CSV table of C-alpha atoms in Angstrom, one decimal:
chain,number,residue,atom,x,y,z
A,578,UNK,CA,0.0,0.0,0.0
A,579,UNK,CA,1.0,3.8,-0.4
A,580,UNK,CA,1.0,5.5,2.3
A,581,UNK,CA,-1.2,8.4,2.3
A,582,UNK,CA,0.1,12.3,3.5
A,583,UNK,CA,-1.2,15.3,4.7
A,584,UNK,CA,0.6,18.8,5.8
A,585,UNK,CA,-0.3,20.5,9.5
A,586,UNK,CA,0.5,24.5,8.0
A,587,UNK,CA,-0.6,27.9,10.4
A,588,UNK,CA,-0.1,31.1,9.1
A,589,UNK,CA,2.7,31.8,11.9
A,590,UNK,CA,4.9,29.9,15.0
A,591,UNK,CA,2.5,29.6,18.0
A,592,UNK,CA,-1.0,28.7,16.1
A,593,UNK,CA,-1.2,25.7,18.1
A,594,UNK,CA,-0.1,23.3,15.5
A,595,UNK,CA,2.5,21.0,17.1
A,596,UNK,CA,0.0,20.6,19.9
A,597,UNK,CA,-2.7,19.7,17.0
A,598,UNK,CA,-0.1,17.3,15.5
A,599,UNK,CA,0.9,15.5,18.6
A,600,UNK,CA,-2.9,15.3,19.4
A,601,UNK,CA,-3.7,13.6,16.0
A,602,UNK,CA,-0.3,11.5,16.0
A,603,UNK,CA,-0.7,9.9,19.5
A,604,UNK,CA,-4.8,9.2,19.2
A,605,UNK,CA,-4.5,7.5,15.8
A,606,UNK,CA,-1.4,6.1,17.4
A,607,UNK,CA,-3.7,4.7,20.6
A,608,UNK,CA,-6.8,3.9,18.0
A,609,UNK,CA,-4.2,1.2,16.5
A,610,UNK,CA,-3.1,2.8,13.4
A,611,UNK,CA,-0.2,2.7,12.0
A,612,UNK,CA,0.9,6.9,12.2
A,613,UNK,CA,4.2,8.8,11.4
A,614,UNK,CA,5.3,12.6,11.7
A,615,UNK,CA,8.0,14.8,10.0
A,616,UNK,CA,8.3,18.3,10.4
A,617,UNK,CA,9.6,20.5,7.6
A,618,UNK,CA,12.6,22.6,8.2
A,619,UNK,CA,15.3,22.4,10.2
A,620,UNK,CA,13.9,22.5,14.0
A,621,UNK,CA,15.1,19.4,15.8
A,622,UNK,CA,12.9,19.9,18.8
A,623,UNK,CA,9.4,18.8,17.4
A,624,UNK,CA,10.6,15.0,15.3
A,625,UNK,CA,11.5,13.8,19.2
A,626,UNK,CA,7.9,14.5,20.1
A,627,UNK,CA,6.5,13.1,16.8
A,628,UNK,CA,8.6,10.0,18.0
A,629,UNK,CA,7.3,9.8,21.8
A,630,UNK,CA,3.7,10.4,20.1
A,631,UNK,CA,3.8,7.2,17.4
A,632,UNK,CA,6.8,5.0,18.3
A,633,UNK,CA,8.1,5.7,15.1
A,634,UNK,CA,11.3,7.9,14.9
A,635,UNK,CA,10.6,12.1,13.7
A,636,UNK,CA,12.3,13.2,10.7
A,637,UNK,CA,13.1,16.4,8.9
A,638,UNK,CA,12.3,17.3,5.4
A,639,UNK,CA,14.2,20.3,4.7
A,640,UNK,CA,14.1,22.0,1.0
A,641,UNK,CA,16.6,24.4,1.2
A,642,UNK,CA,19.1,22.4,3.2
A,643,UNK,CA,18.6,18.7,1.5
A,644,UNK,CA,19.0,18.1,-2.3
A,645,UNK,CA,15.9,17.0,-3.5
A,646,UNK,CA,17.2,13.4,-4.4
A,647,UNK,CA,17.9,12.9,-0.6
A,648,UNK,CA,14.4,14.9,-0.1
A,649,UNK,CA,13.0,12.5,-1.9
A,650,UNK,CA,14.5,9.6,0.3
A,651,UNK,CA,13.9,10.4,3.0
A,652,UNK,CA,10.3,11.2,2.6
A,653,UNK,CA,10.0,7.7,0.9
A,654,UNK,CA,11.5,6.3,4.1
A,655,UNK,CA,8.9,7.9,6.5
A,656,UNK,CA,6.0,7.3,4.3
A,657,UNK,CA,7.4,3.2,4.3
A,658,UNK,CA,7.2,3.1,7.9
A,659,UNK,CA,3.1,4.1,8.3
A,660,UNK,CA,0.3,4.1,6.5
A,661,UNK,CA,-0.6,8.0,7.0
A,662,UNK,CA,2.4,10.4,7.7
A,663,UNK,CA,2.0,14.1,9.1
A,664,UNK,CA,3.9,16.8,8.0
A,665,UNK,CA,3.9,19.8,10.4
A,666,UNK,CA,4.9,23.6,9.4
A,667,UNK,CA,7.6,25.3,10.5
A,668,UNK,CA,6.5,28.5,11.2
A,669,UNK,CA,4.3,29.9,8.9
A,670,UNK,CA,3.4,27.4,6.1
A,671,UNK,CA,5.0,30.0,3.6
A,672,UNK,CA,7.8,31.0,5.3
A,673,UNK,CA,11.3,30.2,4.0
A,674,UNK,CA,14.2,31.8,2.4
A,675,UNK,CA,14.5,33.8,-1.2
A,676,UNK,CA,15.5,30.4,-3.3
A,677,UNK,CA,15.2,28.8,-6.4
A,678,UNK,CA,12.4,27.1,-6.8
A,679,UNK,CA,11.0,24.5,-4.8
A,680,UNK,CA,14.2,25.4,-2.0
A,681,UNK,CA,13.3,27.4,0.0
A,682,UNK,CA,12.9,25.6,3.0
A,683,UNK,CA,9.0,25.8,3.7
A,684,UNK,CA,6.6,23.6,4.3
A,685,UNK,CA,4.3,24.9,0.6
A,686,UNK,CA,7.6,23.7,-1.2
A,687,UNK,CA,7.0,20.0,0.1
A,688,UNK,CA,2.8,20.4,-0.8
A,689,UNK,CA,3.5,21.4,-4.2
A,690,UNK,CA,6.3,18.6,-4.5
A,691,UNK,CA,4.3,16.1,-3.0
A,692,UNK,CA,1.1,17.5,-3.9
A,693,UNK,CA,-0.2,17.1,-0.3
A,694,UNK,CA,-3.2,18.8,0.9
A,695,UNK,CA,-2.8,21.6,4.1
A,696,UNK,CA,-4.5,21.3,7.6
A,697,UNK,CA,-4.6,24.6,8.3
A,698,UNK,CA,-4.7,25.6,12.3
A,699,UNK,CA,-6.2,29.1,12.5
A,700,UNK,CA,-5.5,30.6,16.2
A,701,UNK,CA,-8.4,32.6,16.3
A,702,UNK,CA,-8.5,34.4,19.5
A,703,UNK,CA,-9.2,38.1,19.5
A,704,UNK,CA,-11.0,37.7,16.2
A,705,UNK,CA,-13.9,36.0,14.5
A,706,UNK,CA,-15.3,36.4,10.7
A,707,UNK,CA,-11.9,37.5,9.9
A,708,UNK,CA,-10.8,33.8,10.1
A,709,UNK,CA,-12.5,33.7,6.7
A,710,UNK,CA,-10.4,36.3,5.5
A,711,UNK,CA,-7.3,34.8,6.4
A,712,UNK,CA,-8.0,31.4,5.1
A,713,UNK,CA,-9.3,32.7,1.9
A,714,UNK,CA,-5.8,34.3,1.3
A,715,UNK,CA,-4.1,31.0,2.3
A,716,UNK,CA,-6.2,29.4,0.0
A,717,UNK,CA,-5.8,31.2,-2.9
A,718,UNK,CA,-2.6,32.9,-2.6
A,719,UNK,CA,-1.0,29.6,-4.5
A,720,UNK,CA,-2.6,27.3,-6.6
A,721,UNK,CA,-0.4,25.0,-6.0
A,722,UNK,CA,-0.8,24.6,-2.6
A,723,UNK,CA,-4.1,23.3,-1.9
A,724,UNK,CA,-5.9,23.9,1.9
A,725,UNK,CA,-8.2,21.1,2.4
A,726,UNK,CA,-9.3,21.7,5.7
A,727,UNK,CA,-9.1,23.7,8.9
A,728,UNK,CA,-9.1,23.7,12.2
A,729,UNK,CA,-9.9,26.7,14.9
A,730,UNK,CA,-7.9,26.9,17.9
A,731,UNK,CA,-8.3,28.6,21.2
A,732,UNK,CA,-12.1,29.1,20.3
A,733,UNK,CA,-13.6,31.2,23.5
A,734,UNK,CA,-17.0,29.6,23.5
A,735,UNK,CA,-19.7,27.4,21.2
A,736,UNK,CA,-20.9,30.7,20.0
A,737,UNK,CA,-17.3,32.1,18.6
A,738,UNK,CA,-17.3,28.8,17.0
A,739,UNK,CA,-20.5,29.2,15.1
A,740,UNK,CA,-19.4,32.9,14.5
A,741,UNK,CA,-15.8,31.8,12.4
A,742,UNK,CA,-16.4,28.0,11.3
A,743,UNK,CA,-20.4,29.5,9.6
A,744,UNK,CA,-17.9,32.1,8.0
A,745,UNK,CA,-14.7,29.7,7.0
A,746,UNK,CA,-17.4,27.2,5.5
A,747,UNK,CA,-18.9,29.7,3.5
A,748,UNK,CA,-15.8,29.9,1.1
A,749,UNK,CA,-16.3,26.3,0.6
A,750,UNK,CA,-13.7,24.9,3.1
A,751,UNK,CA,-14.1,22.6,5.7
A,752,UNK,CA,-14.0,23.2,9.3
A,753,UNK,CA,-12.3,19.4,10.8
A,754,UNK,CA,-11.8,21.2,14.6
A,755,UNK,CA,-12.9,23.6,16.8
A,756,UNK,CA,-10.7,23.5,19.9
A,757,UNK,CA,-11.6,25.7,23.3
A,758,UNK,CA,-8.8,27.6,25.0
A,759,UNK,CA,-7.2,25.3,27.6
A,760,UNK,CA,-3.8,26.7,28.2
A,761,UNK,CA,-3.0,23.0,29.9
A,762,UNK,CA,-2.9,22.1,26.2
A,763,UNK,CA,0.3,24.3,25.7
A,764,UNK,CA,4.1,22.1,26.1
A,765,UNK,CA,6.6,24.0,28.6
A,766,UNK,CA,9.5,26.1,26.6
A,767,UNK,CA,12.5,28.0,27.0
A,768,UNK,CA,15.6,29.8,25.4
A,769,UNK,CA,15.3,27.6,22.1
A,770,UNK,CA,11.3,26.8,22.0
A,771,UNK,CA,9.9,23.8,23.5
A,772,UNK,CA,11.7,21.7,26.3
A,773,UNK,CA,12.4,18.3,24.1
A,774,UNK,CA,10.4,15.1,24.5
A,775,UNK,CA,13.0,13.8,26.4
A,776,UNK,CA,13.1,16.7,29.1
A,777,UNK,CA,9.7,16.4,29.8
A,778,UNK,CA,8.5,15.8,33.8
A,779,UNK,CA,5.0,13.7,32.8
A,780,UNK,CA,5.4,12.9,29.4
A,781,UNK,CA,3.5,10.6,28.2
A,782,UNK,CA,0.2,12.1,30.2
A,783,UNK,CA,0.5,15.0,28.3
A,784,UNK,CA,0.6,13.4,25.4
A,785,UNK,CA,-2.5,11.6,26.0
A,786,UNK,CA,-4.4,15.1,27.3
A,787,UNK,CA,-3.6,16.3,23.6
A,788,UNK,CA,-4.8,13.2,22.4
A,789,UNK,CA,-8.2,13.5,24.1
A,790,UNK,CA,-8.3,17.0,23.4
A,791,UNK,CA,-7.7,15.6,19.4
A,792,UNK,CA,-10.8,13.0,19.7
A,793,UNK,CA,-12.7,15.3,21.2
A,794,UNK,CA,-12.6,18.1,19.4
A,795,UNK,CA,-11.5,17.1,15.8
A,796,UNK,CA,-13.2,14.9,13.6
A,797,UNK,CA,-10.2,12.1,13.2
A,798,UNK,CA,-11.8,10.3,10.2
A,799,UNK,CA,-12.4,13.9,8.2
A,800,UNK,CA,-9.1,14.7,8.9
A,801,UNK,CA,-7.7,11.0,7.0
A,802,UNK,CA,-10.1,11.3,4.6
A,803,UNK,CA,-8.3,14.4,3.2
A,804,UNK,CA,-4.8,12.8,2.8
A,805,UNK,CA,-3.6,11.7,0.2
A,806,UNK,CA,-0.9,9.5,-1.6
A,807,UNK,CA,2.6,10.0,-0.8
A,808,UNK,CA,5.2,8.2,-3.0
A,809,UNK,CA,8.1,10.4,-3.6
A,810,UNK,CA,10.5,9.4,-6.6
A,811,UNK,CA,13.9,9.6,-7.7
A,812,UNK,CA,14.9,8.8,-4.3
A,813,UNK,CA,19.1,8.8,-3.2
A,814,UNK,CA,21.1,9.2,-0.4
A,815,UNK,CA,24.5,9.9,-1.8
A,816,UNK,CA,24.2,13.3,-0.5
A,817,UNK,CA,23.2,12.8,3.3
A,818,UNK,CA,26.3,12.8,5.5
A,819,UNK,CA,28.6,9.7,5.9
A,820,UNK,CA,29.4,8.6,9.4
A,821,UNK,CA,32.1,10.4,11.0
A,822,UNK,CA,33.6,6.5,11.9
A,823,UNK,CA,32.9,3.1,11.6
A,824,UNK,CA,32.6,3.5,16.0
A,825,UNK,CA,30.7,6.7,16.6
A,826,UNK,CA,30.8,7.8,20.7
A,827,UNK,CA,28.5,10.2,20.9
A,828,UNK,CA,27.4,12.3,23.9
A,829,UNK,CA,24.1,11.8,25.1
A,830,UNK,CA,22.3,13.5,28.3
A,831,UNK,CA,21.1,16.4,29.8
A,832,UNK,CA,23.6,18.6,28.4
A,833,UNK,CA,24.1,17.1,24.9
A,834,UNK,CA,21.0,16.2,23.8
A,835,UNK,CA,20.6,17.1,19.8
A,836,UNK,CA,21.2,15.2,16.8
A,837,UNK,CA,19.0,15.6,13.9
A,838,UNK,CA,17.5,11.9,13.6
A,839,UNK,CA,17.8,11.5,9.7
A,840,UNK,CA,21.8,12.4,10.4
A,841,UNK,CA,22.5,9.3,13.5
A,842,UNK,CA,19.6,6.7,10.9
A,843,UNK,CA,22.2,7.4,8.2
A,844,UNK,CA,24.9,6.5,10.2
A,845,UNK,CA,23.7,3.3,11.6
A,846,UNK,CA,21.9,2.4,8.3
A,847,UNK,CA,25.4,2.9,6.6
A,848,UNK,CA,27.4,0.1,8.9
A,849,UNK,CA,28.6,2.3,12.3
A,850,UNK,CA,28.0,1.9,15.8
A,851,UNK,CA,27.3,4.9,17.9
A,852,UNK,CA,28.5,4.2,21.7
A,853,UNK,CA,26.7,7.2,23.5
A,854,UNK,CA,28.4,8.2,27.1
A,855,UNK,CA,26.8,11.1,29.3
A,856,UNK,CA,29.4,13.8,30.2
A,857,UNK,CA,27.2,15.0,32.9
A,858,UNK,CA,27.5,11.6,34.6
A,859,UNK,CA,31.3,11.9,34.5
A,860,UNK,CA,31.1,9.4,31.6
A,861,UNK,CA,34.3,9.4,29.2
A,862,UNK,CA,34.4,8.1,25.6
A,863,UNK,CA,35.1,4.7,24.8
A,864,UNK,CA,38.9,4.7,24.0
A,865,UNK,CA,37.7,1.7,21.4
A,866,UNK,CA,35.7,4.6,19.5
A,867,UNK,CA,37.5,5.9,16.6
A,868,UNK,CA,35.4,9.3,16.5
A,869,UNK,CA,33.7,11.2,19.3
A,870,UNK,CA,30.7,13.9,18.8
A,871,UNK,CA,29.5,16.2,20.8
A,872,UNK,CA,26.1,17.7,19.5
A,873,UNK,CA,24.3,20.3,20.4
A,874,UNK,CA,22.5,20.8,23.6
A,875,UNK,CA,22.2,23.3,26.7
A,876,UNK,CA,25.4,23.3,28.4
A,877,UNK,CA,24.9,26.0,30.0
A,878,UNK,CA,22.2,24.9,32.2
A,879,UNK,CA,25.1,22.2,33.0
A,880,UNK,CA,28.0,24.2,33.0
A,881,UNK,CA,28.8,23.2,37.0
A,882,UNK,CA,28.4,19.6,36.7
A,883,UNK,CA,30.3,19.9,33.2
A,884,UNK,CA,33.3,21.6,34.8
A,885,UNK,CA,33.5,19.4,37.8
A,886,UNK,CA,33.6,16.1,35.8
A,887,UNK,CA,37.1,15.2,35.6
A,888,UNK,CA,37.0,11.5,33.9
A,889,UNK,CA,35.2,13.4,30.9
A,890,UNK,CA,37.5,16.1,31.0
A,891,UNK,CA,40.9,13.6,31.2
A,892,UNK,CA,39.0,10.9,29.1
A,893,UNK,CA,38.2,14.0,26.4
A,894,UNK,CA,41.9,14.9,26.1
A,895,UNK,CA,43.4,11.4,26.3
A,896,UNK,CA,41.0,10.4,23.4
A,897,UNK,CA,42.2,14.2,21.4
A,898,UNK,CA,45.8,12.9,21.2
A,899,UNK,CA,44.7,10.2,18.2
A,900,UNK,CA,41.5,10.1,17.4
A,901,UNK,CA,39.0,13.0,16.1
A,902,UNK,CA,36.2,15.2,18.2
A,903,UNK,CA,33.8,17.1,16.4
A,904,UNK,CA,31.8,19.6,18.3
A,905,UNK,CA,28.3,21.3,17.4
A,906,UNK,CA,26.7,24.3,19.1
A,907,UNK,CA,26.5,23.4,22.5
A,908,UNK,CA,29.4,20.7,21.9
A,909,UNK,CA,31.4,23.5,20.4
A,910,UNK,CA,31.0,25.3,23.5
A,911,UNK,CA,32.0,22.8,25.5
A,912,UNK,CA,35.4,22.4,23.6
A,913,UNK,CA,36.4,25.8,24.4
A,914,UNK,CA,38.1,27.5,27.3
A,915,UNK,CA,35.3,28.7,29.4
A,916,UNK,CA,31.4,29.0,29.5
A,917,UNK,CA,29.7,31.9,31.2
A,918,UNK,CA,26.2,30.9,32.7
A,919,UNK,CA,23.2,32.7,32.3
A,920,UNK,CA,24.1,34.2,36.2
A,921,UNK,CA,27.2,35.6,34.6
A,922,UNK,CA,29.3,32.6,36.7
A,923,UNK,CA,32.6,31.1,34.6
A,924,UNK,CA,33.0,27.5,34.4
A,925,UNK,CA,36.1,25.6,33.1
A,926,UNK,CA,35.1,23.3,29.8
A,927,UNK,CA,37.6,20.6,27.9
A,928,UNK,CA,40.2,23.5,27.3
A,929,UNK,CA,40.6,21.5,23.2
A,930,UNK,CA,40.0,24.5,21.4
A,931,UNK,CA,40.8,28.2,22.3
A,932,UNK,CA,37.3,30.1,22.7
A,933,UNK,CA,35.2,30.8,25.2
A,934,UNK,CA,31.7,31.9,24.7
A,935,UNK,CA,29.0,33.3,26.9
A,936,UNK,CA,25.1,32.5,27.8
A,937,UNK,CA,25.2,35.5,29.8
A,938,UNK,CA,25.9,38.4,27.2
A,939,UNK,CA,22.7,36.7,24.9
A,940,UNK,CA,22.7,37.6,21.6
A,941,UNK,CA,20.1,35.5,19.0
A,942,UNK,CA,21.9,33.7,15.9
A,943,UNK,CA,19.3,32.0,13.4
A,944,UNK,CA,19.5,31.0,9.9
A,945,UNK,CA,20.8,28.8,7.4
A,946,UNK,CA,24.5,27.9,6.8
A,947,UNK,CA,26.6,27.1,3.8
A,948,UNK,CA,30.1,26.1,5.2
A,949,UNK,CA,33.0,25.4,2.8
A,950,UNK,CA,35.4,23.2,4.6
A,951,UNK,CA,38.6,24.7,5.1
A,952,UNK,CA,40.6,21.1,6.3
A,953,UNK,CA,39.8,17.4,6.4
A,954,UNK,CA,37.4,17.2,9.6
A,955,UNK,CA,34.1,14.8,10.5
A,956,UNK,CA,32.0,16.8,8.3
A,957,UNK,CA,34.0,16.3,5.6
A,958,UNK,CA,37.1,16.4,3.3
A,959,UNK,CA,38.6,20.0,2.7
A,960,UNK,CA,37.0,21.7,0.0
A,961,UNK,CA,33.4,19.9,0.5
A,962,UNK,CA,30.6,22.1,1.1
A,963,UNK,CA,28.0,21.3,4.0
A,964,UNK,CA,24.6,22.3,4.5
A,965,UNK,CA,22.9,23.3,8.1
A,966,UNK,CA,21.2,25.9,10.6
A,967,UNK,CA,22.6,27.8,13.3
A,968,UNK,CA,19.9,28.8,16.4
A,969,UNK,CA,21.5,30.0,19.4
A,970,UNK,CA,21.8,32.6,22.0
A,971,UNK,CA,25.0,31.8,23.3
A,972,UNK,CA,28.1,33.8,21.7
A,973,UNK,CA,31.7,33.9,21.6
A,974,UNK,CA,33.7,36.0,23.9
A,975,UNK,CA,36.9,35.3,23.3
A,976,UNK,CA,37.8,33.9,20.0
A,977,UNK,CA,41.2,31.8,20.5
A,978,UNK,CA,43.6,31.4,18.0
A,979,UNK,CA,42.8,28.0,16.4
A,980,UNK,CA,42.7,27.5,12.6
A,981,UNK,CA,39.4,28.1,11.3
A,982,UNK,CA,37.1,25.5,10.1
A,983,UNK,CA,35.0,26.6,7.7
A,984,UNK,CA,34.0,29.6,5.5
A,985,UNK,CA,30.5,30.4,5.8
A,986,UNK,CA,27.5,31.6,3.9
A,987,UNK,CA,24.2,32.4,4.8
A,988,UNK,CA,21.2,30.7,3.0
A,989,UNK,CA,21.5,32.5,0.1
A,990,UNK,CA,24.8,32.3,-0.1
A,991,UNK,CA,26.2,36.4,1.4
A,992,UNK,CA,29.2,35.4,2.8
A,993,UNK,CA,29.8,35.3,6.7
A,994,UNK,CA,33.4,34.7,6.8
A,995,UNK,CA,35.5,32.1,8.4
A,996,UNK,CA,34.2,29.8,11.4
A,997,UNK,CA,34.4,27.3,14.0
A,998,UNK,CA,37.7,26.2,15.4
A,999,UNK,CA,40.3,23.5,14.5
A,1000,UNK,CA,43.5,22.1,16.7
A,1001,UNK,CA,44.9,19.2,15.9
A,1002,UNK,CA,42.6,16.2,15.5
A,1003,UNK,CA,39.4,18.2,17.3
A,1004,UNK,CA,37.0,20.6,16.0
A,1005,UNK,CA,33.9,22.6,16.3
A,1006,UNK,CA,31.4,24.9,15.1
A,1007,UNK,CA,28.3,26.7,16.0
A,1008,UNK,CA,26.4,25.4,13.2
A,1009,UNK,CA,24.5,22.0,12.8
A,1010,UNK,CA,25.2,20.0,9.7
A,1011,UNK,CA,22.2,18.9,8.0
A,1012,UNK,CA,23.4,17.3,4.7
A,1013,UNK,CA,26.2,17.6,1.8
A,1014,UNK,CA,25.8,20.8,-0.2
């Protein structure tokens, strides 16, 4: 059988649609059926609740940072493992970068690929007819990009219902969901969005409240009804990156909690064996790894523990002397000098590269990267191009003077200069690698 798609869009972040896509994931999940999600973009925080929600692992589908041959597999990978995949928006469902066409990194680009229908979540609070308005301009605004049904969020009563669904099924669409305000509905976040799956105090009962809030105010079987086939073609992976090492120890806790899914799949699907060890616990890498990766994460909420734990620290630098450490973000900020706390407190990190960075002094960085690779590296062979996103608030105080690691370039391609850090056999970067340019 095919399995059969459908895209979760809202005209901005904070619509309510991850809550509306967990909801629908975990009660077709508990109904028996077999249910996957994949969020478009590059946010890693949502595929981990997709995962929690089904069983089946999240995945990103990212047109601006993935060719569209390794697009194309990786969508034909999640629509193989259920029978009905969800797609959920990031951001708005128009929103991406100036491109060429069909790259620009939003969620319309994988409709009009795929020719999937849009879910659209309309947060209508403060408003009421006007809903009608705004999903008359969504529906129109490309014919190629088909809304097939919506669904009203944070309704304040049965009569605002009647008020915006009469006026949103006037213009011919269907209204699948009317949901009340319940702000018990909302997931917990912080500096980066949501607090990940894995974080979460009472997990799995939240996702069960969003999946009674789902059968009880959505109609479930309207919803499938509107999905449709999903069989992507021309499907290769020669462009997804290669494992770092044929024994992968990668850093796994509290502090180090980020790896985009499709990224570790490849790597295990391609012959390696990832080892994970938990620096927080005082955990070193396995000596019998020939790689060791430290991804992204919130060490500065773990900056103490971090600084204290000396078998990590000793086990880091006796591992540095022959094998290679690659560093991302929050790994990146760990292989410096120092780390400065949101409280403005300095903690000692491996010492492996020269910089030190601060959560303190904030400053935002978001966007696509384009990184030429100036050396040999994980990532890599010099002169290789990789693709990715950079999100955080965390920023580099003192630069060190290690070799550079990359030159830059935003998404569409203005260059940033040169990057990240390299000494000897370790290196880092602020930016998460998504796929081969």
């Amino acid at each position: 059988m095919t399995a059969r798609g459908l895209i979760i869009g809202a005209p901005r972040s904070g619509s309510g649609k991850t809550s509306v896509t967990i909801g629908i994931l975990r009660a077709l999940e508990r109904r028996g059926l077999s249910v996957g999600g994949a969020k478009s973009g590059p946010d890693y925080i949502d595929p981990g609740f997709h995962h929690a929600a089904t069983g089946r692992p999240g995945v990103n589908l990212d047109s601006w940072a993935m060719s569209p041959p390794l697009l194309n597999a990786l969508a034909a990978n999640a629509a193989s493992q259920a029978d009905l995949l969800f797609i959920e928006s990031a951001m708005g469902l128009f929103d991406g970068i100036p491109a060429a066409s069909g790259r620009s990194g939003s969620a319309a680009d994988l409709a009009r690929l795929y020719s999937l229908p849009v879910l659209l979540v309309l947060d209508v609070s403060g408003q009421s007819q006007t809903a009608a308005a705004i999903a008359k301009g969504f529906a129109t605004y490309d014919p190629d990009v088909r809304i097939a049904g919506v669904v009203l969020n944070r309704l304040g009563s049965e009569r605002h219902r009647r008020l915006a669904g009469d006026a949103v099924e006037a213009l011919g669409l269907p209204v699948v969901g009317a949901i009340l305000r319940d702000p018990t509905l909302s997931l917990p976040e912080r500096h980066l969005g949501l607090v990940q799956a894995s974080e979460h105090a009472d997990l799995i009962a939240h996702l069960d409240r969003l999946a009674d809030m789902a059968e009880r105010s959505l109609d479930l079987d309207a919803i499938i009804a509107l999905m449709t086939p999903l069989a992507p073609k021309g499907a290769d992976f020669s462009d997804a990156l290669p494992p770092p090492g044929q024994r992968i120890a990668l850093a796994q806790d509290a502090a180090f909690t980020f790896i985009y899914p499709h990224v570790a799949a490849h790597w295990r699907e391609a012959g390696a064996e990832i080892i994970p060890f938990s620096p927080v616990a005082d955990e070193a890498p396995s000596q019998n790894c020939d790689v060791c990766w430290l991804p992204g994460g919130y060490p500065e909420l773990h900056a103490g523990k971090l600084a204290a734990a000396e078998k990590f620290r000793t086990g880091m630098a006796k591992f540095a002397q022959t094998k290679l450490v690659h560093g991302e973000c929050g790994g990146f900020m760990a292989l410096g000098e120092a780390l400065e706390d949101a409280d403005g407190t300095t903690h000692r990190m491996l010492g492996l590269l020269g910089h030190s960075t601060s959560f303190a002094r904030r400053k935002m960085n978001l966007g696509y990267r384009q990184a030429t690779l100036l050396s040999d590296c994980p990532l890599g062979p010099a002169g290789s191009t990789v693709r990715g996103h950079e999100f955080h608030y965390a920023q580099t105080v003192t630069p060190g003077s290690d070799d550079k690691l990359a030159d830059l370039a935003d998404g569409q391609g203005n260059p940033l200069g040169a990057f990240g850090g390299r000494r000897g056999h370790v290196t880092g970067t602020f930016f998460h690698a998504i796929a081969r340019g």
